[in-house]
């Protein structure tokens, strides 16, 4: 009996230690706000009947209230997106949610870059998903299948966040704030908004450039990735839940320059068709560059709030038609090539600088993506910090402009305006960058 008491006391001390240091070390998480909101919903008799799930592209693209308004027989949408969520994490998280709630519809976000080739393990990202799973047996199954024994120590948040000792005071201040306790994320920029949706701010035209071309290698999809997508399909069939697959908007310029993006679309069209699962790629929306211009992105692969509202509204329309068994091909281009041929005017422009000569001068170089028959013109401006804008070069077809060294002795801003030759517009697209001395 004495030994038993000692064991109980030891466990109590360990649990108390873990709770205390988890509170002190763990930063503010989206999970806290989500669980606070779900508890309040449950107390009000509101339970999720639709789940959208996947990585951060889902987390920042689907606004639950917009989906609820647009989809007729859905009353409560849960956004179960998490950063860098792997497809196996999606499976276990979804399995737990289907046990907790009477879900009618599941929408799984497909990120091509994560699906093809990027299968390296990220213990902290897997733990983000594990932390959200309530069912003990599902947690054990996840740990058993995806964690090595040497990684079990990371299950203790006091160990996982041990490097955050310097942030203890800030963590405690935030967690003792009334808004935190009420489940309101008072942070600015990127923050939790509603039922799992994370709000971010779009970059806007001044800070939108031409992103690197996407390189998709469908032959690099591992058997593990395919296995867990198959398991999701089977799980939804067993639970009599309707499953939908969707790829969410990313940068148009990255798709425009890609020679391999179409292969990923073809892969998933074939996969979904063979299993009778509706699929669509929102990047192929007709009038894509007008509906989802790159300036609506908060970064290369995530929509800002305004873009997320539009995306959610349009997807609700597509979902309703797919649910009704209707053809939705009129919403989408048939291919990347068709989309590229349908762009109008200047779609996006960018600029950078490079050294010129030995006196510290530089050359500003601009570029753009534009309609096939368009000849772009560029106009270059500069201003010192706190000063007035000065035009360096009038509109011309010359995409390069000389930047004298005298302007590089302090922080400056450089702006390029771009328009189609023959246009009287002040600009069609613009890009602005800041440049520090000697950078």
Coordinates of C-alpha atoms in Angstrom, one line a residue:
X1 CA 0.0 0.0 0.0
X2 CA 2.9 2.4 0.9
X3 CA 4.5 1.8 -2.5
X4 CA 1.2 2.4 -4.3
X5 CA 0.8 5.7 -2.5
X6 CA 4.3 6.7 -3.5
X7 CA 3.6 5.9 -7.1
X8 CA 0.4 7.9 -7.0
X9 CA 2.2 10.8 -5.3
X10 CA 5.0 10.6 -7.9
X11 CA 2.5 10.7 -10.8
X12 CA 0.6 13.6 -9.2
X13 CA 3.8 15.6 -8.9
X14 CA 4.8 14.8 -12.5
X15 CA 1.3 15.8 -13.8
X16 CA 1.4 19.0 -11.7
X17 CA 4.9 19.8 -13.0
X18 CA 3.8 19.2 -16.6
X19 CA 0.7 21.4 -16.2
X20 CA 2.6 24.2 -14.7
X21 CA 5.5 24.3 -17.2
X22 CA 3.2 23.7 -20.1
X23 CA 1.3 26.8 -19.1
X24 CA 4.5 28.8 -18.7
X25 CA 6.3 27.6 -21.8
X26 CA 3.7 26.8 -24.4
X27 CA 3.0 29.8 -26.7
X28 CA -0.6 31.0 -27.5
X29 CA -2.1 28.4 -29.9
X30 CA -5.0 28.4 -32.3
X31 CA -6.1 25.2 -30.6
X32 CA -7.0 27.1 -27.5
X33 CA -9.3 29.5 -29.3
X34 CA -10.9 26.7 -31.3
X35 CA -11.6 24.5 -28.3
X36 CA -13.0 27.5 -26.4
X37 CA -15.3 28.3 -29.3
X38 CA -16.4 24.7 -29.8
X39 CA -17.3 24.4 -26.1
X40 CA -19.4 27.5 -26.2
X41 CA -21.1 26.2 -29.4
X42 CA -21.8 22.9 -27.8
X43 CA -23.4 24.6 -24.8
X44 CA -25.7 26.4 -27.2
X45 CA -26.6 23.2 -29.0
X46 CA -24.5 24.0 -32.1
X47 CA -22.4 21.1 -33.4
X48 CA -20.3 20.8 -36.6
X49 CA -22.0 18.9 -39.4
X50 CA -19.3 19.8 -42.1
X51 CA -15.5 19.6 -41.8
X52 CA -12.9 21.2 -44.0
X53 CA -9.5 19.8 -43.2
X54 CA -5.9 20.0 -44.4
X55 CA -2.8 22.1 -44.0
X56 CA -2.6 25.9 -43.7
X57 CA -3.9 26.5 -47.2
X58 CA -7.3 25.2 -45.8
X59 CA -6.8 27.0 -42.5
X60 CA -6.5 30.3 -44.2
X61 CA -8.9 29.9 -47.2
X62 CA -12.2 28.6 -45.8
X63 CA -14.3 31.0 -43.7
X64 CA -16.9 28.8 -41.9
X65 CA -19.6 31.5 -41.7
X66 CA -19.4 32.1 -45.4
X67 CA -19.7 28.4 -46.2
X68 CA -22.6 28.1 -43.8
X69 CA -24.4 30.9 -45.5
X70 CA -23.8 29.5 -49.0
X71 CA -24.5 25.8 -48.4
X72 CA -28.1 25.0 -47.9
X73 CA -28.2 22.1 -45.5
X74 CA -25.2 22.9 -43.4
X75 CA -25.6 24.6 -40.1
X76 CA -22.0 24.5 -38.6
X77 CA -18.7 24.3 -40.4
X78 CA -15.5 23.4 -38.6
X79 CA -12.2 24.4 -40.2
X80 CA -9.8 21.7 -39.0
X81 CA -6.7 23.0 -40.9
X82 CA -3.3 23.2 -39.2
X83 CA 0.1 24.3 -40.4
X84 CA 1.9 21.8 -42.5
X85 CA -0.6 19.1 -41.7
X86 CA 0.4 15.8 -43.4
X87 CA -2.2 13.5 -45.0
X88 CA -1.7 10.9 -42.3
X89 CA -2.4 13.7 -39.7
X90 CA -5.5 14.5 -41.7
X91 CA -6.6 10.9 -41.4
X92 CA -6.3 10.6 -37.7
X93 CA -7.7 14.0 -36.9
X94 CA -10.7 13.3 -39.2
X95 CA -11.2 9.9 -37.6
X96 CA -11.4 11.6 -34.2
X97 CA -13.8 14.3 -35.4
X98 CA -16.2 11.8 -37.0
X99 CA -16.3 10.1 -33.6
X100 CA -17.1 13.3 -31.8
X101 CA -19.7 14.8 -34.2
X102 CA -22.4 13.8 -36.6
X103 CA -20.6 15.0 -39.8
X104 CA -22.4 14.9 -43.1
X105 CA -19.7 16.4 -45.4
X106 CA -15.9 16.4 -45.4
X107 CA -13.8 18.5 -47.6
X108 CA -10.1 17.6 -47.8
X109 CA -7.6 20.2 -49.1
X110 CA -5.0 18.8 -51.4
X111 CA -1.6 20.7 -51.5
X112 CA 0.3 19.4 -54.5
X113 CA 3.7 20.5 -53.1
X114 CA 3.1 18.6 -49.9
X115 CA 1.6 15.6 -51.6
X116 CA 4.3 15.0 -54.2
X117 CA 7.8 14.6 -52.8
X118 CA 7.6 16.4 -49.5
X119 CA 7.3 13.5 -47.1
X120 CA 10.0 14.4 -44.6
X121 CA 9.0 14.1 -41.0
X122 CA 8.3 17.2 -38.9
X123 CA 7.7 16.1 -35.3
X124 CA 6.4 19.5 -34.2
X125 CA 3.8 19.7 -37.0
X126 CA 2.6 16.2 -36.3
X127 CA 2.3 17.1 -32.6
X128 CA 0.0 20.1 -33.6
X129 CA -2.4 17.6 -35.0
X130 CA -2.0 15.0 -32.2
X131 CA -2.7 17.7 -29.6
X132 CA -6.2 18.2 -31.1
X133 CA -7.2 14.6 -31.0
X134 CA -9.4 13.7 -28.1
X135 CA -9.9 10.0 -28.4
X136 CA -7.3 8.1 -26.4
X137 CA -7.2 5.0 -28.7
X138 CA -6.8 7.2 -31.8
X139 CA -4.0 9.1 -30.1
X140 CA -2.2 5.9 -29.3
X141 CA -2.7 4.6 -32.8
X142 CA -1.2 7.8 -34.2
X143 CA 1.8 7.7 -31.8
X144 CA 2.4 4.0 -32.5
X145 CA 2.4 4.4 -36.2
X146 CA 4.2 7.7 -36.7
X147 CA 6.5 8.4 -33.7
X148 CA 9.7 6.7 -32.8
X149 CA 10.3 5.8 -29.2
X150 CA 13.0 8.4 -28.9
X151 CA 10.4 11.0 -29.8
X152 CA 7.9 10.1 -27.1
X153 CA 9.5 12.7 -24.8
X154 CA 8.1 15.4 -27.1
X155 CA 4.6 14.4 -25.9
X156 CA 5.5 16.4 -22.8
X157 CA 4.9 20.1 -23.6
X158 CA 7.3 21.1 -20.9
X159 CA 10.0 19.3 -22.9
X160 CA 8.7 20.3 -26.4
X161 CA 8.8 24.0 -25.6
X162 CA 11.8 24.0 -23.3
X163 CA 13.6 26.5 -25.6
X164 CA 10.9 29.1 -24.7
X165 CA 12.2 30.1 -21.3
X166 CA 12.8 33.6 -22.4
X167 CA 9.1 34.0 -23.5
X168 CA 7.6 32.9 -20.2
X169 CA 6.7 36.4 -19.0
X170 CA 5.0 37.2 -22.4
X171 CA 3.2 33.8 -22.5
X172 CA 1.8 34.3 -19.0
X173 CA 0.7 37.9 -19.7
X174 CA -1.2 36.8 -22.8
X175 CA -2.8 33.8 -21.1
X176 CA -4.0 35.9 -18.1
X177 CA -5.6 38.4 -20.4
X178 CA -9.4 38.4 -20.3
X179 CA -9.7 38.2 -24.1
X180 CA -7.6 35.0 -24.1
X181 CA -9.7 33.4 -21.4
X182 CA -12.9 34.3 -23.4
X183 CA -11.4 32.7 -26.6
X184 CA -10.8 36.0 -28.4
X185 CA -7.5 36.3 -30.3
X186 CA -6.5 39.9 -29.9
X187 CA -3.3 39.7 -31.9
X188 CA -3.0 41.6 -35.2
X189 CA -1.9 40.5 -38.7
X190 CA -2.4 36.7 -38.6
X191 CA -4.8 35.6 -35.9
X192 CA -7.6 33.1 -35.0
X193 CA -11.0 34.4 -36.2
X194 CA -13.7 31.7 -36.2
X195 CA -14.2 27.9 -35.9
X196 CA -10.6 27.1 -37.0
X197 CA -10.3 29.8 -39.7
X198 CA -7.1 31.9 -39.3
X199 CA -7.3 35.4 -40.6
X200 CA -4.3 36.9 -42.5
X201 CA -3.8 40.1 -44.3
X202 CA -3.3 40.3 -48.0
X203 CA -0.1 41.7 -49.4
X204 CA -1.7 44.1 -51.8
X205 CA -0.4 45.1 -55.2
X206 CA 2.7 47.0 -54.0
X207 CA 4.1 43.9 -52.3
X208 CA 3.1 41.2 -54.8
X209 CA 5.7 39.9 -57.2
X210 CA 6.4 37.1 -59.5
X211 CA 6.9 33.9 -57.5
X212 CA 9.2 31.0 -58.6
X213 CA 7.6 28.4 -60.8
X214 CA 6.1 25.4 -59.1
X215 CA 7.9 22.1 -59.7
X216 CA 5.6 19.2 -59.2
X217 CA 6.8 15.6 -59.6
X218 CA 3.9 13.2 -59.5
X219 CA 6.3 10.2 -59.6
X220 CA 7.6 11.2 -56.2
X221 CA 4.3 10.6 -54.4
X222 CA 5.2 8.0 -51.7
X223 CA 3.2 4.9 -51.1
X224 CA 2.6 6.2 -47.6
X225 CA 0.9 9.4 -48.9
X226 CA -1.3 7.5 -51.3
X227 CA -2.1 4.9 -48.6
X228 CA -3.5 7.5 -46.2
X229 CA -5.5 9.3 -48.8
X230 CA -7.0 5.9 -49.7
X231 CA -7.7 5.4 -46.0
X232 CA -9.5 8.7 -45.8
X233 CA -11.7 7.7 -48.8
X234 CA -12.5 4.4 -47.1
X235 CA -13.1 6.0 -43.7
X236 CA -15.7 8.4 -45.2
X237 CA -17.4 5.5 -47.0
X238 CA -17.6 3.4 -43.8
X239 CA -19.0 6.4 -41.8
X240 CA -21.4 7.3 -44.7
X241 CA -19.9 10.7 -45.0
X242 CA -19.7 12.5 -48.4
X243 CA -16.1 13.3 -49.2
X244 CA -14.9 16.1 -51.5
X245 CA -11.3 17.0 -52.6
X246 CA -10.2 20.5 -53.4
X247 CA -7.0 22.3 -54.2
X248 CA -7.0 25.9 -53.0
X249 CA -5.7 29.1 -54.6
X250 CA -2.0 29.7 -54.7
X251 CA 0.1 32.2 -56.7
X252 CA -0.9 32.5 -60.3
X253 CA 2.7 33.5 -61.3
X254 CA 4.0 30.2 -59.8
X255 CA 1.6 28.2 -61.9
X256 CA 2.2 30.4 -65.0
X257 CA 5.9 29.5 -65.0
X258 CA 5.4 25.8 -64.2
X259 CA 5.7 23.1 -66.8
X260 CA 4.5 20.4 -64.4
X261 CA 1.5 21.8 -62.6
X262 CA -0.9 20.3 -65.1
X263 CA 0.4 16.8 -64.3
X264 CA -0.8 17.2 -60.7
X265 CA -4.3 18.2 -61.8
X266 CA -4.4 15.2 -64.2
X267 CA -3.3 12.9 -61.4
X268 CA -6.1 14.0 -59.0
X269 CA -8.7 14.1 -61.7
X270 CA -8.0 10.5 -62.4
X271 CA -7.7 9.6 -58.7
X272 CA -11.0 11.2 -57.8
X273 CA -12.8 9.9 -60.9
X274 CA -11.8 6.3 -60.2
X275 CA -13.3 6.6 -56.6
X276 CA -16.3 8.6 -57.4
X277 CA -15.2 11.5 -55.3
X278 CA -15.8 15.1 -56.5
X279 CA -12.6 17.1 -57.0
X280 CA -11.8 20.6 -58.2
X281 CA -8.7 22.9 -58.4
X282 CA -9.7 26.4 -57.5
X283 CA -6.6 27.7 -59.3
X284 CA -8.3 26.9 -62.5
X285 CA -11.3 29.2 -61.8
X286 CA -12.4 31.0 -64.9
X287 CA -11.2 34.7 -64.9
X288 CA -8.7 33.5 -62.2
X289 CA -6.5 36.5 -62.4
X290 CA -9.5 38.8 -61.8
X291 CA -11.2 36.6 -59.1
X292 CA -8.0 35.6 -57.2
X293 CA -5.3 38.0 -58.3
X294 CA -2.0 37.4 -56.5
X295 CA -2.4 40.7 -54.5
X296 CA -5.1 38.8 -52.5
X297 CA -2.5 36.4 -51.2
X298 CA -0.8 37.0 -47.8
X299 CA 2.2 35.1 -49.1
X300 CA 3.0 32.7 -51.9
X301 CA 0.5 30.0 -50.9
X302 CA -2.1 31.5 -48.6
X303 CA -5.1 33.8 -49.2
X304 CA -5.6 36.9 -47.2
X305 CA -9.0 37.5 -45.6
X306 CA -10.8 39.2 -48.6
X307 CA -9.6 36.4 -50.9
X308 CA -10.7 33.8 -48.3
X309 CA -14.2 35.3 -48.3
X310 CA -14.4 35.1 -52.1
X311 CA -13.0 31.6 -52.2
X312 CA -15.4 30.3 -49.6
X313 CA -18.4 31.9 -51.4
X314 CA -17.4 30.4 -54.8
X315 CA -16.6 27.0 -53.3
X316 CA -20.0 26.9 -51.7
X317 CA -21.6 27.3 -55.2
X318 CA -19.3 24.6 -56.6
X319 CA -20.1 22.3 -53.6
X320 CA -23.8 22.7 -54.0
X321 CA -23.6 21.8 -57.7
X322 CA -21.3 18.8 -57.1
X323 CA -23.5 17.7 -54.2
X324 CA -26.5 17.8 -56.6
X325 CA -24.6 15.7 -59.1
X326 CA -24.3 18.6 -61.6
X327 CA -21.5 19.4 -64.0
X328 CA -19.3 22.2 -62.7
X329 CA -16.9 22.4 -65.7
X330 CA -18.3 25.8 -66.6
X331 CA -16.6 27.2 -63.5
X332 CA -13.1 26.1 -64.5
X333 CA -10.6 26.1 -67.3
X334 CA -9.9 22.7 -68.8
X335 CA -6.2 23.1 -68.4
X336 CA -3.4 25.4 -67.3
X337 CA -2.6 26.3 -70.9
X338 CA -6.2 27.4 -71.5
X339 CA -6.0 29.6 -68.3
X340 CA -2.7 31.1 -69.4
X341 CA -4.1 32.0 -72.8
X342 CA -7.1 33.8 -71.3
X343 CA -5.3 36.4 -69.2
X344 CA -5.9 40.1 -70.0
X345 CA -3.4 42.9 -70.0
X346 CA -0.7 43.0 -67.3
X347 CA -1.3 40.4 -64.7
X348 CA 1.6 41.1 -62.3
X349 CA 5.0 42.9 -62.4
X350 CA 8.1 42.6 -60.3
X351 CA 11.5 44.3 -59.9
X352 CA 14.9 43.8 -58.5
X353 CA 18.4 45.4 -58.6
X354 CA 21.8 44.3 -59.6
X355 CA 25.3 45.9 -59.3
X356 CA 26.5 48.0 -62.2
X357 CA 30.1 49.1 -62.6
X358 CA 32.6 49.7 -59.8
X359 CA 31.3 53.0 -58.4
X360 CA 28.4 51.5 -56.4
X361 CA 25.7 52.2 -59.1
X362 CA 23.0 49.6 -59.7
X363 CA 20.5 48.7 -62.4
X364 CA 16.8 48.3 -61.6
X365 CA 15.4 45.5 -63.7
X366 CA 11.6 45.0 -64.1
X367 CA 9.6 42.1 -65.5
X368 CA 5.9 41.2 -65.9
X369 CA 3.4 38.5 -66.8
X370 CA 1.0 39.7 -69.4
X371 CA -1.4 38.8 -72.2
X372 CA 0.3 37.2 -75.2
X373 CA -0.2 40.2 -77.6
X374 CA 0.7 42.8 -75.0
X375 CA 4.0 44.7 -75.1
X376 CA 4.7 46.0 -71.6
X377 CA 5.9 49.5 -70.7
X378 CA 7.7 50.4 -67.5
X379 CA 8.0 53.6 -65.5
X380 CA 10.5 53.8 -62.6
X381 CA 10.2 55.9 -59.4
X382 CA 12.4 56.4 -56.3
X383 CA 12.2 58.2 -53.0
X384 CA 14.4 58.5 -50.0
X385 CA 12.8 57.6 -46.7
X386 CA 10.5 60.4 -45.7
X387 CA 11.1 62.2 -48.9
X388 CA 9.1 62.9 -52.2
X389 CA 8.8 60.5 -55.1
X390 CA 11.1 61.2 -58.0
X391 CA 10.7 59.8 -61.5
X392 CA 13.8 58.1 -62.7
X393 CA 12.5 57.0 -66.1
X394 CA 9.4 57.7 -68.2
X395 CA 7.2 54.9 -69.5
X396 CA 9.1 52.9 -72.2
X397 CA 9.6 49.4 -73.3
X398 CA 13.0 49.4 -71.6
X399 CA 12.8 47.1 -68.6
X400 CA 16.0 48.4 -67.1
X401 CA 16.7 51.7 -65.4
X402 CA 20.0 53.1 -64.1
X403 CA 20.1 53.9 -60.3
X404 CA 23.1 56.2 -59.4
X405 CA 25.1 55.3 -56.2
X406 CA 24.2 58.7 -54.7
X407 CA 20.7 57.4 -54.0
X408 CA 22.0 54.3 -52.2
X409 CA 23.5 56.0 -49.2
X410 CA 20.3 55.8 -47.2
X411 CA 17.2 53.7 -47.1
X412 CA 15.1 54.1 -50.2
X413 CA 11.9 52.9 -51.8
X414 CA 11.8 51.9 -55.5
X415 CA 8.6 51.5 -57.5
X416 CA 7.9 50.3 -60.9
X417 CA 4.6 51.0 -62.7
X418 CA 3.7 48.7 -65.6
X419 CA 1.1 49.1 -68.3
X420 CA 0.3 47.8 -71.8
X421 CA 1.9 49.8 -74.7
X422 CA -0.7 52.2 -76.0
X423 CA -2.6 52.4 -72.7
X424 CA -3.3 55.8 -71.2
X425 CA -3.7 54.3 -67.7
X426 CA -1.3 55.6 -65.0
X427 CA -0.5 51.9 -64.4
X428 CA -2.1 48.4 -64.6
X429 CA 0.1 46.8 -62.0
X430 CA 2.7 48.2 -59.6
X431 CA 5.5 46.8 -57.4
X432 CA 7.4 48.6 -54.6
X433 CA 10.5 47.4 -52.7
X434 CA 12.6 48.9 -49.9
X435 CA 16.4 48.9 -50.2
X436 CA 18.8 49.4 -47.3
X437 CA 22.3 50.9 -47.9
X438 CA 24.8 48.4 -49.4
X439 CA 22.2 45.6 -49.9

